[in-house]
mmCIF file of C-alpha atoms and ligand atoms in Angstrom:
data_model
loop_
_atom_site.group_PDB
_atom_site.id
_atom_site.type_symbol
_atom_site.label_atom_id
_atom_site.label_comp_id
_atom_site.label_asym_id
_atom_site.label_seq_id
_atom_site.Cartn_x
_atom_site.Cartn_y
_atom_site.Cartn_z
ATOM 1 C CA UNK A 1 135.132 -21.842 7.778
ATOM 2 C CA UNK A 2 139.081 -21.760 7.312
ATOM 3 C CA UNK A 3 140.391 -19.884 4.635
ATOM 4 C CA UNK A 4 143.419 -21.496 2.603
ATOM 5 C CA UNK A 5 145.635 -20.338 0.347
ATOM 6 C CA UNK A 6 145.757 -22.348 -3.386
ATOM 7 C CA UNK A 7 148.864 -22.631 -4.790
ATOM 8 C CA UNK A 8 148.525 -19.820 -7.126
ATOM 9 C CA UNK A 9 149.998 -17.730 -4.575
ATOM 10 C CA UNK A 10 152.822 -15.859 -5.465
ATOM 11 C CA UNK A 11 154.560 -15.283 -2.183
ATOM 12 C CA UNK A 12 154.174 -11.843 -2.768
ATOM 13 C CA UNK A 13 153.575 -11.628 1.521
ATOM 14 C CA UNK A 14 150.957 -9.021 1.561
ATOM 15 C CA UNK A 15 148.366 -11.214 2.984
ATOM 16 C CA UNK A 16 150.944 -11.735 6.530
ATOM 17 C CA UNK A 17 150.830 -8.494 8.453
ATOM 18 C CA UNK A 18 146.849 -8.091 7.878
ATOM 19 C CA UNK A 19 145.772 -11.422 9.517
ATOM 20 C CA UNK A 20 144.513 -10.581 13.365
ATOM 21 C CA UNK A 21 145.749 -13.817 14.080
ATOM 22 C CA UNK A 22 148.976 -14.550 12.683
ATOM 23 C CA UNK A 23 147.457 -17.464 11.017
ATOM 24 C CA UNK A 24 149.601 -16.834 8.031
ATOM 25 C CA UNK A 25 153.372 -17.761 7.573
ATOM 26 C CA UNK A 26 155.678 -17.728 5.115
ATOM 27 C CA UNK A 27 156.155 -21.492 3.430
ATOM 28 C CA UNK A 28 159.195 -23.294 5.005
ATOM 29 C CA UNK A 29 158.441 -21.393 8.414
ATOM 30 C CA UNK A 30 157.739 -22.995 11.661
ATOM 31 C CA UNK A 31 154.727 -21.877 13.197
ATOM 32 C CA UNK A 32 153.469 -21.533 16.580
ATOM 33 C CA UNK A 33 149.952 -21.051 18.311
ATOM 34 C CA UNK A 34 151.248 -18.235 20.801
ATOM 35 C CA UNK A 35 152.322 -16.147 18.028
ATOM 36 C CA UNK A 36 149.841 -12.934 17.428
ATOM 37 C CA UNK A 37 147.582 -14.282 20.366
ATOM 38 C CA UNK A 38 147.358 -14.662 24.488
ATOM 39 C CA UNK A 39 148.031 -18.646 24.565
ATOM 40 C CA UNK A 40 150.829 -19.645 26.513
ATOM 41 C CA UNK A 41 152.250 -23.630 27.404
ATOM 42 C CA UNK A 42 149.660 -25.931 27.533
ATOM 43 C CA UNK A 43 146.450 -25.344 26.615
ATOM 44 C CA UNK A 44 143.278 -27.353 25.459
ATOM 45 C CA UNK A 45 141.527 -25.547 22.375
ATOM 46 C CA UNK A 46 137.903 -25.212 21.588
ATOM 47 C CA UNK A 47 137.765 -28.145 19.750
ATOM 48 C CA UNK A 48 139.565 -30.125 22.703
ATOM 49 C CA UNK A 49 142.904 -30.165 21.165
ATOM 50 C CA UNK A 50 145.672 -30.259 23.489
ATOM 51 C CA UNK A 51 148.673 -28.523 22.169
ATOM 52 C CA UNK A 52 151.687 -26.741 23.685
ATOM 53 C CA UNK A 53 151.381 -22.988 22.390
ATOM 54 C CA UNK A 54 154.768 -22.343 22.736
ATOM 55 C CA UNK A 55 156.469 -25.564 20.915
ATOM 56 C CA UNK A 56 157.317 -24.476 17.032
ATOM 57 C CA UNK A 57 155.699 -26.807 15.135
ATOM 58 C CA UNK A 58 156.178 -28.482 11.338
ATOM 59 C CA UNK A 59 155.380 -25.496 8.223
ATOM 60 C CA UNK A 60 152.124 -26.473 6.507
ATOM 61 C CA UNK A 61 153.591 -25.673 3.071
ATOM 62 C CA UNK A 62 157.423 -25.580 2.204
ATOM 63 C CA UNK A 63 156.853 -23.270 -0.945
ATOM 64 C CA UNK A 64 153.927 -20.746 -0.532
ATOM 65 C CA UNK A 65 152.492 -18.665 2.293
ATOM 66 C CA UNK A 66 150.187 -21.208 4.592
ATOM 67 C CA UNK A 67 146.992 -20.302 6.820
ATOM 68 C CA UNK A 68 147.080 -22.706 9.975
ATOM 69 C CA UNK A 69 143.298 -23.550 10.375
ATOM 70 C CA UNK A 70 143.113 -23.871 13.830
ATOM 71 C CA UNK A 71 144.178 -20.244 13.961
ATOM 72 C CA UNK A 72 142.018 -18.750 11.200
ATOM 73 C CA UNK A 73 138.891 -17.260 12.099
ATOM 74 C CA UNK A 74 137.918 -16.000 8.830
ATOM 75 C CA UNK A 75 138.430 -13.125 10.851
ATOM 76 C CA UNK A 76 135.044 -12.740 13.140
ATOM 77 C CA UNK A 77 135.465 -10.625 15.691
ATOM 78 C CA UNK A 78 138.000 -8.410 13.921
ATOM 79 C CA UNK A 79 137.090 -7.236 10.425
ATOM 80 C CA UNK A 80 133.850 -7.763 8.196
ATOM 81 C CA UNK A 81 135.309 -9.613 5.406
ATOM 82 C CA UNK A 82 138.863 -12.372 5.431
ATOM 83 C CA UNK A 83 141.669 -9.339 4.985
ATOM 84 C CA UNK A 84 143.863 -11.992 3.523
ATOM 85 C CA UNK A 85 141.581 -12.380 0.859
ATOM 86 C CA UNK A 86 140.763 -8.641 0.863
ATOM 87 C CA UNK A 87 144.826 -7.784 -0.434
ATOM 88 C CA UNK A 88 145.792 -11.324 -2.180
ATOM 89 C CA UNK A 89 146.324 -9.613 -5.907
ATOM 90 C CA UNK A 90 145.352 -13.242 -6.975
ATOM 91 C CA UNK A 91 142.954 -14.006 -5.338
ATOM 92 C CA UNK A 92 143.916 -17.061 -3.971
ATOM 93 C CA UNK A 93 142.674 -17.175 -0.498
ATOM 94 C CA UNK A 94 139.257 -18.894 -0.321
ATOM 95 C CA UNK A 95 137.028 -20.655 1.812
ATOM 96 C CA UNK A 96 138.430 -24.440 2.386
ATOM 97 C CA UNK A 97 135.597 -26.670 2.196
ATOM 98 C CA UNK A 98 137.366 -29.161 4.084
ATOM 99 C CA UNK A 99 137.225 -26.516 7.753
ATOM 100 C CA UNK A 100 134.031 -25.188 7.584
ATOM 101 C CA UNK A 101 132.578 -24.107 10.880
ATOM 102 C CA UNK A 102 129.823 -21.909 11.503
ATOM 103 C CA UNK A 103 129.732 -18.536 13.276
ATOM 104 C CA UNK A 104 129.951 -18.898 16.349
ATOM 105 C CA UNK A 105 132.432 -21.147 16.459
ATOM 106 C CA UNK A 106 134.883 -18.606 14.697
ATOM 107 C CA UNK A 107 134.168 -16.050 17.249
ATOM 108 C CA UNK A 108 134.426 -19.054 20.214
ATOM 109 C CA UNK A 109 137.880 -19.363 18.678
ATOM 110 C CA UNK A 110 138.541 -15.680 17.944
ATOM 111 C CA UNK A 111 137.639 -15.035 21.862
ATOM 112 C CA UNK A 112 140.124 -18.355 23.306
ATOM 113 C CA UNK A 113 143.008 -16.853 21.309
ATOM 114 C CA UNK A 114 141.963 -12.982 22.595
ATOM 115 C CA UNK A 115 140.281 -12.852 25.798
ATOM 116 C CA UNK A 116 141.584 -9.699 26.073
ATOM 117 C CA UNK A 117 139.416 -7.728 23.264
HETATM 118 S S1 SF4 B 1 140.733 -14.965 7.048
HETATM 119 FE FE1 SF4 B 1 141.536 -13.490 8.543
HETATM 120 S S2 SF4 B 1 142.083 -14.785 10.301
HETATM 121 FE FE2 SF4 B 1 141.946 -16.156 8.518
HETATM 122 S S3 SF4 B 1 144.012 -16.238 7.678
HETATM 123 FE FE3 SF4 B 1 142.907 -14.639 6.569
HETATM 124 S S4 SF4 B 1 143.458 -12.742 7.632
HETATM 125 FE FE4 SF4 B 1 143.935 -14.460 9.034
HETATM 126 S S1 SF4 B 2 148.627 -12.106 -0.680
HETATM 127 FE FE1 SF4 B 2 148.055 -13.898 -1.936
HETATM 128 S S2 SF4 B 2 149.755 -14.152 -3.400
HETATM 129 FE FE2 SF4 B 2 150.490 -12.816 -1.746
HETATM 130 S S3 SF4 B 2 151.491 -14.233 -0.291
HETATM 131 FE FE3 SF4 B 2 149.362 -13.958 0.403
HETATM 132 S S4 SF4 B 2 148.233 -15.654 -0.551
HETATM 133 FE FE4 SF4 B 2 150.184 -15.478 -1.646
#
């Protein structure tokens, strides 16, 4: 399961540097899938997307920090517990019931964007 951020966040950024994925941008930013991971040009994700890692593509949110889902591992195969949600001083990052995926799917993805670890 994703985790998103409501929009009681109050951009305060602390969440950012802690994800192991650079799933998290500031609102108005572009994002991009090679950022914070080993993907590079064309590549077919887990769940048989085909994206280009390196185009920039369209900010999730144009006011408030944004997790990109396809990114967010709820981070298995990093840390016990979401760190986003471990620092948020609202608590506004929680599971989004609309990307839930089990286990082993997070760590399929956490291990496609890091083959390295
Ligand atoms: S749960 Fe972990 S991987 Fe997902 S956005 Fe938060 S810090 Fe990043
Ligand atoms: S830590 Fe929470 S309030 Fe701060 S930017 Fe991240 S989601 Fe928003």
């Amino acid at each position: 399961m994703a985790i998103i951020i409501t929009d009681e966040c109050i951009n305060c950024g602390a969440c950012e540097p802690e994800c192991p994925n650079t799933a998290i941008y500031e609102g108005a930013d572009d994002w991009r899938y090679k950022d914070g991971t080993s993907l590079d040009g064309s590549v077919v994700l887990p769940n048989g997307k085909a994206v280009d890692a390196d185009e920039a593509q369209e900010p999730i949110s144009d006011e408030i920090y944004y997790i990109v889902p396809d990114k967010c591992t709820e981070c298995k195969g990093f840390h016990e517990e979401p760190q986003c949600a471990a620092v948020c001083p609202v608590d506004c990052c929680v599971p989004d019931d609309n990307n839930v995926e089990s286990e082993a799917v997070l760590l399929g993805k956490q291990a496609f964007m890091h083959p390295e670890d």
